[in-house]
Amino acid sequence: MRISELSERSGVPVATIKYYLRENLLPRGEATSATQARYGEEHLRRLRLIRALVETAEVPLARIRTVLEAMDDPGTDLHHLLGATQYAFTPLAEAPPDEGAWEEAAATTTGLLAQLGWNVTPHSPARQQLTAAVATLAHLGHPVGAETLRVYASAARTAAERDIATVDPEASRAETAEHVVTMTALMEQALLGLHRLAQEDASARRFGSGEHSAE
Amino acid sequence: MRISELSERSGVPVATIKYYLRENLLPRGEATSATQARYGEEHLRRLRLIRALVETAEVPLARIRTVLEAMDDPGTDLHHLLGATQYAFTPLAEAPPDEGAWEEAAATTTGLLAQLGWNVTPHSPARQQLTAAVATLAHLGHPVGAETLRVYASAARTAAERDIATVDPEASRAETAEHVVTMTALMEQALLGLHRLAQEDASARRFGSGEHSAE
């Protein structure tokens, strides 16, 4: 198909597609003349993926390119691909509001992970994200208890085990790699939505005033 | 304390504090002259809360003001306060990339919530968030199965039950309200961090190449 049809089918403006081509996010089409190229279903598929990643998290395109490069590189195993995707999508934790609270929270995170026996790298951005939440809550005078963190870890593990179990061992490397990227980037939105809905339900049961709904 | 000390202790510039005062996010201090006012620990506490909410989610200040107003209004019960906080912090779902996928995902969400028997409002933004994730994954050719959603719902419920259980029934309304706001806004960052760490651990076990770590 021509770039105009690719634009129509993807809903992405031609100028944006050209930008993605220049930025090497989207592979070039097959040249049919000096100024025209032909695109296939794989371009449409890649374009949809780029849009989904851009819209899910407001991250610089350079980070999305890093994920796509890892996805396309057969030398990157699935474990490292998952790590690259997480790294690209985890916001960097803000500078600590309170150094003492930060250090204490970092020790809490390290202790919890050791107790759980999880095999995670020391420089994982997710570790910083957890530490930042624990430090901020302590700073605000609403510290998170150890038991709450254990309950949360157990819930997180339930979801994560399922994530990894859904990867089909029979699929091709290309299919599996795309699955790992979309799952890593998007399933946490499902988890966040369900967590909020579950909070609403639990809150209605405990605090609800008989109206059976939050307005 | 004077505004200069409030600035020093909170790490928030004087100009920003003045802006929060003008925007009615922070209550005025006690006037000590035509141009000076005295601030107390409650101002410091409120300032820290505003900063934490601003830094956690990039939401307009008007939304944060809505949360603070609900928090300060003794007529707002905890269930509605939780709803107001969730509403302020849940990003609005993007326009559907694919109308068919969106409608199917909305039906999936409705069916799942009915099956779970959760008491949630039809217009909850979290519902849209879940639907958007399910629709996007289907659009990208990696649909989420019903069993995965049930596993996720169970994990989300475990965390949410704990959230609501941590609210102290003996505390004052003001303390409890602040707890509900900070918990709703910040604990999901802890859940996201733990979910990513648990994915890394599960991935290392399934896909790891014996290096025992992701780089």
Coordinates of N, CA, C and O in Angstrom, one line a residue, chain B residues 89-164:
Chain B
F89 N -6.9 11.5 39.7 CA -5.6 10.9 39.4 C -5.6 9.9 38.2 O -4.6 9.5 37.8
T90 N -6.8 9.5 37.8 CA -6.9 8.6 36.7 C -6.8 9.4 35.4 O -7.7 10.2 35.1
P91 N -5.8 9.1 34.5 CA -5.8 9.8 33.2 C -7.0 9.4 32.4 O -7.5 8.3 32.5
L92 N -7.6 10.4 31.7 CA -8.7 10.0 30.8 C -8.2 9.1 29.7 O -7.2 9.4 29.1
A93 N -8.9 8.0 29.5 CA -8.5 7.1 28.4 C -8.6 7.8 27.1 O -9.4 8.6 26.8
E94 N -7.6 7.5 26.2 CA -7.5 8.0 24.9 C -8.7 7.6 24.0 O -9.4 6.6 24.3
A95 N -9.0 8.3 23.0 CA -10.0 7.9 22.0 C -9.7 6.5 21.5 O -8.5 6.2 21.4
P96 N -10.7 5.7 21.3 CA -10.4 4.3 20.9 C -9.7 4.3 19.6 O -10.1 5.0 18.6
P97 N -8.6 3.4 19.5 CA -7.9 3.3 18.2 C -8.7 2.5 17.2 O -8.5 2.6 16.0
D98 N -9.7 1.8 17.7 CA -10.4 0.9 16.9 C -11.8 0.7 17.6 O -11.9 0.1 18.7
E99 N -12.9 1.2 17.0 CA -14.2 1.2 17.6 C -14.7 -0.2 18.0 O -15.2 -0.4 19.0
G100 N -14.5 -1.2 17.1 CA -14.9 -2.5 17.3 C -14.2 -3.1 18.5 O -14.8 -3.7 19.4
A101 N -12.9 -2.9 18.6 CA -12.1 -3.4 19.7 C -12.6 -2.8 21.0 O -12.6 -3.4 22.1
W102 N -12.9 -1.5 21.0 CA -13.3 -0.8 22.2 C -14.6 -1.3 22.7 O -14.8 -1.6 23.9
E103 N -15.6 -1.5 21.8 CA -16.9 -2.0 22.2 C -16.8 -3.4 22.8 O -17.4 -3.7 23.8
E104 N -16.0 -4.2 22.2 CA -15.8 -5.6 22.7 C -15.1 -5.5 24.1 O -15.5 -6.3 25.0
A105 N -14.1 -4.6 24.2 CA -13.4 -4.5 25.5 C -14.4 -4.0 26.6 O -14.3 -4.4 27.7
A106 N -15.2 -3.0 26.2 CA -16.2 -2.5 27.2 C -17.1 -3.6 27.7 O -17.4 -3.7 28.9
A107 N -17.5 -4.5 26.8 CA -18.4 -5.6 27.2 C -17.6 -6.6 28.1 O -18.2 -7.1 29.0
T108 N -16.3 -6.8 27.8 CA -15.5 -7.6 28.6 C -15.4 -7.1 30.0 O -15.6 -7.8 31.0
T109 N -15.2 -5.8 30.1 CA -15.1 -5.1 31.4 C -16.4 -5.3 32.2 O -16.4 -5.6 33.4
T110 N -17.5 -5.0 31.6 CA -18.8 -5.0 32.2 C -19.1 -6.5 32.7 O -19.5 -6.7 33.8
G111 N -18.8 -7.4 31.8 CA -19.0 -8.8 32.2 C -18.2 -9.3 33.3 O -18.6 -9.9 34.3
L112 N -16.9 -8.8 33.3 CA -16.0 -9.2 34.4 C -16.5 -8.6 35.7 O -16.5 -9.3 36.8
L113 N -16.8 -7.4 35.7 CA -17.2 -6.7 37.0 C -18.5 -7.3 37.5 O -18.7 -7.5 38.7
A114 N -19.4 -7.7 36.6 CA -20.7 -8.3 37.0 C -20.4 -9.7 37.7 O -20.9 -10.1 38.7
Q115 N -19.5 -10.4 37.0 CA -19.1 -11.8 37.5 C -18.4 -11.6 38.9 O -18.7 -12.5 39.8
L116 N -17.6 -10.6 39.1 CA -16.9 -10.4 40.4 C -17.9 -9.9 41.4 O -17.7 -10.0 42.6
G117 N -19.0 -9.3 41.0 CA -20.0 -8.7 41.9 C -19.5 -7.4 42.6 O -19.9 -7.1 43.7
W118 N -18.5 -6.7 41.9 CA -18.0 -5.5 42.5 C -19.0 -4.4 42.4 O -19.7 -4.2 41.4
N119 N -19.1 -3.6 43.5 CA -20.0 -2.5 43.6 C -19.3 -1.2 43.1 O -18.6 -0.5 43.9
V120 N -19.3 -1.0 41.8 CA -18.6 0.2 41.2 C -19.5 1.0 40.3 O -20.4 0.4 39.7
T121 N -19.3 2.3 40.2 CA -20.2 3.1 39.4 C -19.9 2.9 37.9 O -18.8 2.6 37.5
P122 N -20.9 3.1 37.1 CA -20.8 2.9 35.6 C -19.8 3.9 35.0 O -19.1 3.6 34.0
H123 N -19.6 5.1 35.6 CA -18.8 6.1 34.9 C -17.5 6.3 35.6 O -16.8 7.3 35.4
S124 N -17.0 5.3 36.4 CA -15.7 5.3 37.0 C -14.6 5.4 35.9 O -14.6 4.7 35.0
P125 N -13.7 6.4 36.1 CA -12.6 6.5 35.1 C -11.7 5.2 35.1 O -11.1 4.9 34.1
A126 N -11.7 4.5 36.2 CA -10.9 3.3 36.2 C -11.4 2.2 35.3 O -10.7 1.4 34.8
R127 N -12.7 2.2 35.1 CA -13.4 1.3 34.2 C -12.9 1.6 32.8 O -12.6 0.7 32.0
Q128 N -12.8 2.9 32.4 CA -12.3 3.3 31.1 C -10.9 2.9 30.9 O -10.4 2.5 29.9
Q129 N -10.1 3.0 32.0 CA -8.7 2.7 32.0 C -8.5 1.2 31.7 O -7.7 0.8 30.8
L130 N -9.3 0.4 32.3 CA -9.2 -1.1 32.1 C -9.6 -1.4 30.7 O -9.0 -2.2 30.0
T131 N -10.7 -0.8 30.3 CA -11.3 -1.0 28.9 C -10.2 -0.6 27.8 O -10.0 -1.3 26.9
A132 N -9.6 0.5 28.1 CA -8.6 1.0 27.1 C -7.4 0.0 27.0 O -7.0 -0.3 25.8
A133 N -7.0 -0.5 28.1 CA -5.8 -1.5 28.0 C -6.3 -2.8 27.3 O -5.6 -3.3 26.4
V134 N -7.5 -3.3 27.6 CA -8.0 -4.5 26.9 C -8.2 -4.2 25.4 O -7.8 -5.1 24.6
A135 N -8.7 -3.1 25.1 CA -9.0 -2.8 23.7 C -7.7 -2.6 22.9 O -7.5 -3.1 21.8
T136 N -6.7 -1.9 23.5 CA -5.4 -1.7 22.8 C -4.7 -3.0 22.6 O -4.2 -3.3 21.5
L137 N -4.7 -3.9 23.6 CA -4.0 -5.2 23.4 C -4.7 -6.0 22.3 O -4.0 -6.7 21.5
A138 N -6.0 -6.0 22.2 CA -6.7 -6.7 21.2 C -6.4 -6.1 19.8 O -6.1 -6.8 18.8
H139 N -6.4 -4.8 19.7 CA -6.1 -4.0 18.5 C -4.7 -4.4 18.0 O -4.4 -4.5 16.8
L140 N -3.7 -4.6 18.9 CA -2.4 -4.9 18.6 C -2.2 -6.4 18.3 O -1.1 -6.9 18.0
G141 N -3.3 -7.2 18.4 CA -3.1 -8.6 18.1 C -2.6 -9.5 19.3 O -2.2 -10.6 19.1
H142 N -2.7 -8.9 20.5 CA -2.3 -9.7 21.7 C -3.4 -9.6 22.7 O -3.2 -9.0 23.8
P143 N -4.6 -10.2 22.4 CA -5.7 -10.1 23.3 C -5.5 -10.7 24.7 O -4.7 -11.6 24.8
V144 N -6.1 -10.1 25.7 CA -6.0 -10.6 27.0 C -7.1 -11.6 27.3 O -8.3 -11.3 27.0
G145 N -6.8 -12.8 27.8 CA -7.8 -13.8 28.0 C -8.6 -13.5 29.3 O -8.2 -12.8 30.1
A146 N -9.8 -14.1 29.3 CA -10.7 -14.0 30.5 C -10.0 -14.5 31.8 O -10.2 -13.9 32.8
E147 N -9.3 -15.5 31.7 CA -8.6 -16.1 32.9 C -7.6 -15.1 33.4 O -7.4 -14.9 34.6
T148 N -6.8 -14.5 32.5 CA -5.8 -13.5 32.9 C -6.5 -12.4 33.7 O -6.0 -11.9 34.7
L149 N -7.6 -11.9 33.1 CA -8.3 -10.8 33.8 C -8.8 -11.2 35.2 O -8.8 -10.4 36.1
R150 N -9.3 -12.5 35.3 CA -9.7 -12.9 36.7 C -8.5 -13.0 37.6 O -8.6 -12.6 38.8
V151 N -7.4 -13.5 37.1 CA -6.2 -13.5 38.0 C -5.8 -12.1 38.4 O -5.5 -11.8 39.6
Y152 N -5.8 -11.2 37.5 CA -5.5 -9.8 37.8 C -6.5 -9.2 38.8 O -6.1 -8.5 39.7
A153 N -7.8 -9.5 38.6 CA -8.8 -9.0 39.5 C -8.5 -9.5 40.9 O -8.7 -8.7 41.9
S154 N -8.2 -10.7 41.0 CA -7.9 -11.3 42.3 C -6.7 -10.6 43.0 O -6.7 -10.3 44.2
A155 N -5.6 -10.4 42.2 CA -4.5 -9.7 42.7 C -4.8 -8.2 43.2 O -4.5 -7.8 44.2
A156 N -5.6 -7.6 42.3 CA -6.0 -6.2 42.6 C -6.8 -6.1 43.9 O -6.7 -5.2 44.7
R157 N -7.7 -7.1 44.0 CA -8.6 -7.1 45.2 C -7.7 -7.4 46.5 O -8.0 -6.7 47.5
T158 N -6.7 -8.2 46.4 CA -5.9 -8.5 47.6 C -5.3 -7.1 48.1 O -5.3 -6.8 49.2
A159 N -4.7 -6.4 47.1 CA -4.1 -5.1 47.5 C -5.2 -4.1 48.0 O -4.9 -3.4 49.0
A160 N -6.3 -4.0 47.3 CA -7.3 -3.0 47.7 C -7.9 -3.3 49.0 O -8.2 -2.4 49.8
E161 N -8.1 -4.6 49.4 CA -8.7 -5.0 50.7 C -7.8 -4.5 51.8 O -8.2 -4.0 52.8
R162 N -6.5 -4.7 51.5 CA -5.5 -4.2 52.5 C -5.5 -2.7 52.6 O -5.4 -2.2 53.7
D163 N -5.6 -2.0 51.5 CA -5.7 -0.5 51.5 C -6.8 -0.1 52.5 O -6.6 0.8 53.4
I164 N -7.9 -0.6 52.3 CA -9.1 -0.1 53.0 C -9.0 -0.6 54.5 O -9.4 0.2 55.4

